[in-house]
Amino acid sequence: MNLFRRNRSTSTTQKGKERSNMIILGESDGDNRIRSHTLATVGRQQSVLLHAHKESFSPSKMDSDKDYLVSKSVIDFGLGDSACPINTQLEDTLVIANNSKKKLKFKFEPSAKKEWKLTFDPVSGSIEPSSKKKHTKKVEIKMTLLVAQSIDEKINLSINGKENVFLTLRVHPEQGVFGVNPTLLDFCEDSGFQVPVVLAQMRRYVVEQGGLHLEGIFRLAGNATEMSHIKNRMNTMHHFDPDARDQGSDDAPEVNAIANLVKVWFRELPQPILNSLPSDVICNTTDMESSVHGLEALEEMERTLLGWLINFLADAAEFKSTNKMTEQNLAIVVAPNLYNPPSHDPMEGLLLSQKSTQFLHNLIAYETELRSKPPDEGEPDGGS
């Protein structure tokens, strides 16, 4: 079954709320004449949890192979898919348990950011051996989001000064087109896929500006300041307008910046696309056939978004002789934006990241091979 060229519907059901928006992009008028047709819209319920559930250990969380246990790997303040309020202090809790016979030392090492305030209490300390009554430590976490920006940040927890545990800090703001549930956005048809308008607009710009021919497209980072300004404008305007400029600037958006913002859009989804698949599916997709089966297992929205992205990446791969971006190179730079290893074990996370890269490479290679075959020859045989 060819998953990459099927026209898909955007109708979805999300916790009892249905939304399906169609945007028609003008062929010659550009994006200034977008017409939005809302087929069905139900108001979004506003719900903010300012105090996350108090964390405690249950027998299912205990792992006898570890000298320590951390009660959670994702810090989201109990918000889940709900929007994070701006300038409001949120609270969360995690627990560290010492399973060893020796005293354990820990230290949180959050990076300093101007977009939010984050504190751990205590930020460091020691925990008594497992033979003692007090062999666990409760840590209070407080955060205030200062700007309307999604956060998907790794926080390092150092254990005994020699082992690192990576926790994920993840929240997204109310407004914008980044870091939100894609079903809340306006959709349009692009290359046979129904996708959010901002994705189609960014793709169009990259293609029209000759980006697919540029050496290192999707690999070379755009200017960080420019990307931040463009992203903020998109969050405010709810679409990408290439003619919008910062005050005092006449320069058009840099193509590498827009290509990178496509990756950022996928990276900041409330749940990375490939995290919808069980880890064993990612690990066992060793060839094109098994990777296509993995793609088929995704829910319709995730399958459509990933199919669109693979289609775009295959477009870039067609010019690999000039842009130096082979299917493998594209997978290496894009896959980390589609998968966030659920384990806070660095070695297990590294393995799963490598497997997700192989998974994406197989799918891009499948699409590339599919395009090279005459229509009557059918689909690739699925070999690696």
mmCIF file of C-alpha atoms in Angstrom, residues 155-304:
data_model
loop_
_atom_site.group_PDB
_atom_site.id
_atom_site.type_symbol
_atom_site.label_atom_id
_atom_site.label_comp_id
_atom_site.label_asym_id
_atom_site.label_seq_id
_atom_site.Cartn_x
_atom_site.Cartn_y
_atom_site.Cartn_z
ATOM 1 C CA ILE A 155 17.570 18.784 32.206
ATOM 2 C CA ASN A 156 20.618 16.951 33.505
ATOM 3 C CA LEU A 157 20.421 15.176 36.864
ATOM 4 C CA SER A 158 23.894 14.151 38.010
ATOM 5 C CA ILE A 159 24.095 11.031 40.192
ATOM 6 C CA ASN A 160 27.192 10.625 42.365
ATOM 7 C CA GLY A 161 29.029 13.038 40.085
ATOM 8 C CA LYS A 162 29.616 10.400 37.411
ATOM 9 C CA GLU A 163 26.273 9.297 35.965
ATOM 10 C CA ASN A 164 23.800 11.534 34.140
ATOM 11 C CA VAL A 165 20.035 11.172 34.000
ATOM 12 C CA PHE A 166 18.275 13.258 31.355
ATOM 13 C CA LEU A 167 14.827 14.597 32.237
ATOM 14 C CA THR A 168 12.607 16.411 29.745
ATOM 15 C CA LEU A 169 11.004 19.752 30.604
ATOM 16 C CA ARG A 170 8.012 20.104 28.291
ATOM 17 C CA VAL A 171 5.236 22.709 28.138
ATOM 18 C CA HIS A 172 3.600 24.729 25.383
ATOM 19 C CA PRO A 173 1.772 28.088 25.470
ATOM 20 C CA GLU A 174 -1.818 28.849 24.594
ATOM 21 C CA GLN A 175 -1.294 30.770 21.391
ATOM 22 C CA GLY A 176 0.634 30.190 18.204
ATOM 23 C CA VAL A 177 1.282 27.500 15.632
ATOM 24 C CA PHE A 178 4.315 25.900 17.300
ATOM 25 C CA GLY A 179 3.984 23.471 20.176
ATOM 26 C CA VAL A 180 0.223 23.034 19.873
ATOM 27 C CA ASN A 181 -2.038 20.119 19.038
ATOM 28 C CA PRO A 182 -2.073 20.204 15.208
ATOM 29 C CA THR A 183 -5.833 19.535 15.105
ATOM 30 C CA LEU A 184 -6.314 23.085 16.405
ATOM 31 C CA LEU A 185 -4.662 24.610 13.317
ATOM 32 C CA ASP A 186 -6.012 25.490 9.881
ATOM 33 C CA PHE A 187 -5.270 22.861 7.233
ATOM 34 C CA CYS A 188 -4.659 22.875 3.503
ATOM 35 C CA GLU A 189 -3.883 20.328 0.789
ATOM 36 C CA ASP A 190 -0.206 20.046 -0.058
ATOM 37 C CA SER A 191 1.283 17.357 -2.322
ATOM 38 C CA GLY A 192 -1.688 15.093 -1.681
ATOM 39 C CA PHE A 193 -1.666 15.526 2.129
ATOM 40 C CA GLN A 194 -3.929 17.569 4.379
ATOM 41 C CA VAL A 195 -1.475 19.399 6.673
ATOM 42 C CA PRO A 196 -1.343 22.604 8.742
ATOM 43 C CA VAL A 197 -1.104 25.688 6.554
ATOM 44 C CA VAL A 198 2.177 26.831 8.118
ATOM 45 C CA LEU A 199 3.914 23.649 6.943
ATOM 46 C CA ALA A 200 2.688 24.107 3.368
ATOM 47 C CA GLN A 201 3.729 27.776 3.410
ATOM 48 C CA MET A 202 7.234 27.022 4.671
ATOM 49 C CA ARG A 203 7.664 24.221 2.127
ATOM 50 C CA ARG A 204 6.528 26.467 -0.702
ATOM 51 C CA TYR A 205 9.047 29.129 0.318
ATOM 52 C CA VAL A 206 11.950 26.674 0.541
ATOM 53 C CA VAL A 207 11.140 25.273 -2.910
ATOM 54 C CA GLU A 208 10.517 28.645 -4.600
ATOM 55 C CA GLN A 209 13.775 30.062 -3.212
ATOM 56 C CA GLY A 210 15.753 27.136 -4.631
ATOM 57 C CA GLY A 211 16.376 25.669 -1.198
ATOM 58 C CA LEU A 212 16.323 22.063 -2.398
ATOM 59 C CA HIS A 213 19.467 22.782 -4.425
ATOM 60 C CA LEU A 214 21.378 24.398 -1.541
ATOM 61 C CA GLU A 215 24.224 22.371 -0.091
ATOM 62 C CA GLY A 216 23.352 21.229 3.433
ATOM 63 C CA ILE A 217 19.635 22.034 3.296
ATOM 64 C CA PHE A 218 17.984 20.805 6.544
ATOM 65 C CA ARG A 219 21.470 20.348 8.010
ATOM 66 C CA LEU A 220 22.812 23.895 8.137
ATOM 67 C CA ALA A 221 21.245 25.934 10.903
ATOM 68 C CA GLY A 222 19.762 29.301 10.119
ATOM 69 C CA ASN A 223 20.591 32.425 12.077
ATOM 70 C CA ALA A 224 19.217 31.877 15.584
ATOM 71 C CA THR A 225 18.029 35.473 16.017
ATOM 72 C CA GLU A 226 16.283 35.486 12.645
ATOM 73 C CA MET A 227 14.627 32.141 13.366
ATOM 74 C CA SER A 228 13.358 33.412 16.702
ATOM 75 C CA HIS A 229 11.869 36.542 15.113
ATOM 76 C CA ILE A 230 10.196 34.601 12.294
ATOM 77 C CA LYS A 231 8.829 32.026 14.720
ATOM 78 C CA ASN A 232 7.381 34.724 16.975
ATOM 79 C CA ARG A 233 5.702 36.384 13.981
ATOM 80 C CA MET A 234 4.229 33.056 12.898
ATOM 81 C CA ASN A 235 2.881 32.439 16.393
ATOM 82 C CA THR A 236 1.268 35.886 16.360
ATOM 83 C CA MET A 237 -0.073 35.811 12.780
ATOM 84 C CA HIS A 238 -0.863 32.060 12.780
ATOM 85 C CA HIS A 239 0.759 31.673 9.362
ATOM 86 C CA PHE A 240 4.057 32.303 7.606
ATOM 87 C CA ASP A 241 4.262 35.513 5.628
ATOM 88 C CA PRO A 242 7.600 35.749 3.762
ATOM 89 C CA ASP A 243 6.962 39.446 3.073
ATOM 90 C CA ALA A 244 6.782 40.342 6.772
ATOM 91 C CA ARG A 245 9.929 42.136 7.972
ATOM 92 C CA ASP A 246 11.392 43.316 11.221
ATOM 93 C CA GLN A 247 11.554 47.070 11.551
ATOM 94 C CA GLY A 248 14.584 48.399 9.700
ATOM 95 C CA SER A 249 15.192 45.185 7.739
ATOM 96 C CA ASP A 250 14.578 44.648 4.037
ATOM 97 C CA ASP A 251 16.047 41.153 3.870
ATOM 98 C CA ALA A 252 13.904 38.198 2.864
ATOM 99 C CA PRO A 253 13.887 35.223 5.252
ATOM 100 C CA GLU A 254 16.974 33.048 4.890
ATOM 101 C CA VAL A 255 16.099 29.677 3.348
ATOM 102 C CA ASN A 256 18.053 27.611 5.879
ATOM 103 C CA ALA A 257 16.160 29.352 8.690
ATOM 104 C CA ILE A 258 12.805 28.308 7.211
ATOM 105 C CA ALA A 259 13.958 24.723 6.550
ATOM 106 C CA ASN A 260 15.082 24.514 10.169
ATOM 107 C CA LEU A 261 11.762 25.898 11.389
ATOM 108 C CA VAL A 262 10.060 22.939 9.710
ATOM 109 C CA LYS A 263 12.153 20.702 11.976
ATOM 110 C CA VAL A 264 11.362 22.904 14.972
ATOM 111 C CA TRP A 265 7.636 22.612 14.261
ATOM 112 C CA PHE A 266 7.834 18.826 14.435
ATOM 113 C CA ARG A 267 10.158 18.874 17.444
ATOM 114 C CA GLU A 268 7.804 21.049 19.475
ATOM 115 C CA LEU A 269 4.665 18.976 18.946
ATOM 116 C CA PRO A 270 3.066 18.116 22.312
ATOM 117 C CA GLN A 271 4.017 14.506 21.575
ATOM 118 C CA PRO A 272 6.729 13.722 19.009
ATOM 119 C CA ILE A 273 5.262 11.688 16.150
ATOM 120 C CA LEU A 274 7.382 8.552 16.588
ATOM 121 C CA ASN A 275 6.689 8.456 20.334
ATOM 122 C CA SER A 276 3.223 7.253 19.352
ATOM 123 C CA LEU A 277 4.826 3.947 18.396
ATOM 124 C CA PRO A 278 5.952 1.369 20.981
ATOM 125 C CA SER A 279 9.733 1.283 21.429
ATOM 126 C CA ASP A 280 9.908 -2.297 20.159
ATOM 127 C CA VAL A 281 8.365 -1.211 16.840
ATOM 128 C CA ILE A 282 11.121 1.389 16.401
ATOM 129 C CA CYS A 283 13.813 -1.120 17.373
ATOM 130 C CA ASN A 284 12.561 -3.885 15.088
ATOM 131 C CA THR A 285 12.155 -1.875 11.886
ATOM 132 C CA THR A 286 15.292 -3.080 10.149
ATOM 133 C CA ASP A 287 14.213 -2.687 6.514
ATOM 134 C CA MET A 288 11.834 -0.710 4.323
ATOM 135 C CA GLU A 289 8.975 -3.194 4.624
ATOM 136 C CA SER A 290 8.938 -3.254 8.420
ATOM 137 C CA SER A 291 9.296 0.550 8.525
ATOM 138 C CA VAL A 292 6.258 0.965 6.253
ATOM 139 C CA HIS A 293 4.308 -1.346 8.578
ATOM 140 C CA GLY A 294 5.383 0.881 11.464
ATOM 141 C CA LEU A 295 4.113 3.932 9.590
ATOM 142 C CA GLU A 296 0.806 2.170 8.970
ATOM 143 C CA ALA A 297 0.450 1.617 12.728
ATOM 144 C CA LEU A 298 0.373 5.359 13.449
ATOM 145 C CA GLU A 299 -2.900 7.195 14.004
ATOM 146 C CA GLU A 300 -4.229 9.045 10.972
ATOM 147 C CA MET A 301 -2.969 12.509 11.966
ATOM 148 C CA GLU A 302 0.554 11.323 12.798
ATOM 149 C CA ARG A 303 0.658 9.153 9.675
ATOM 150 C CA THR A 304 -0.372 12.073 7.487
#
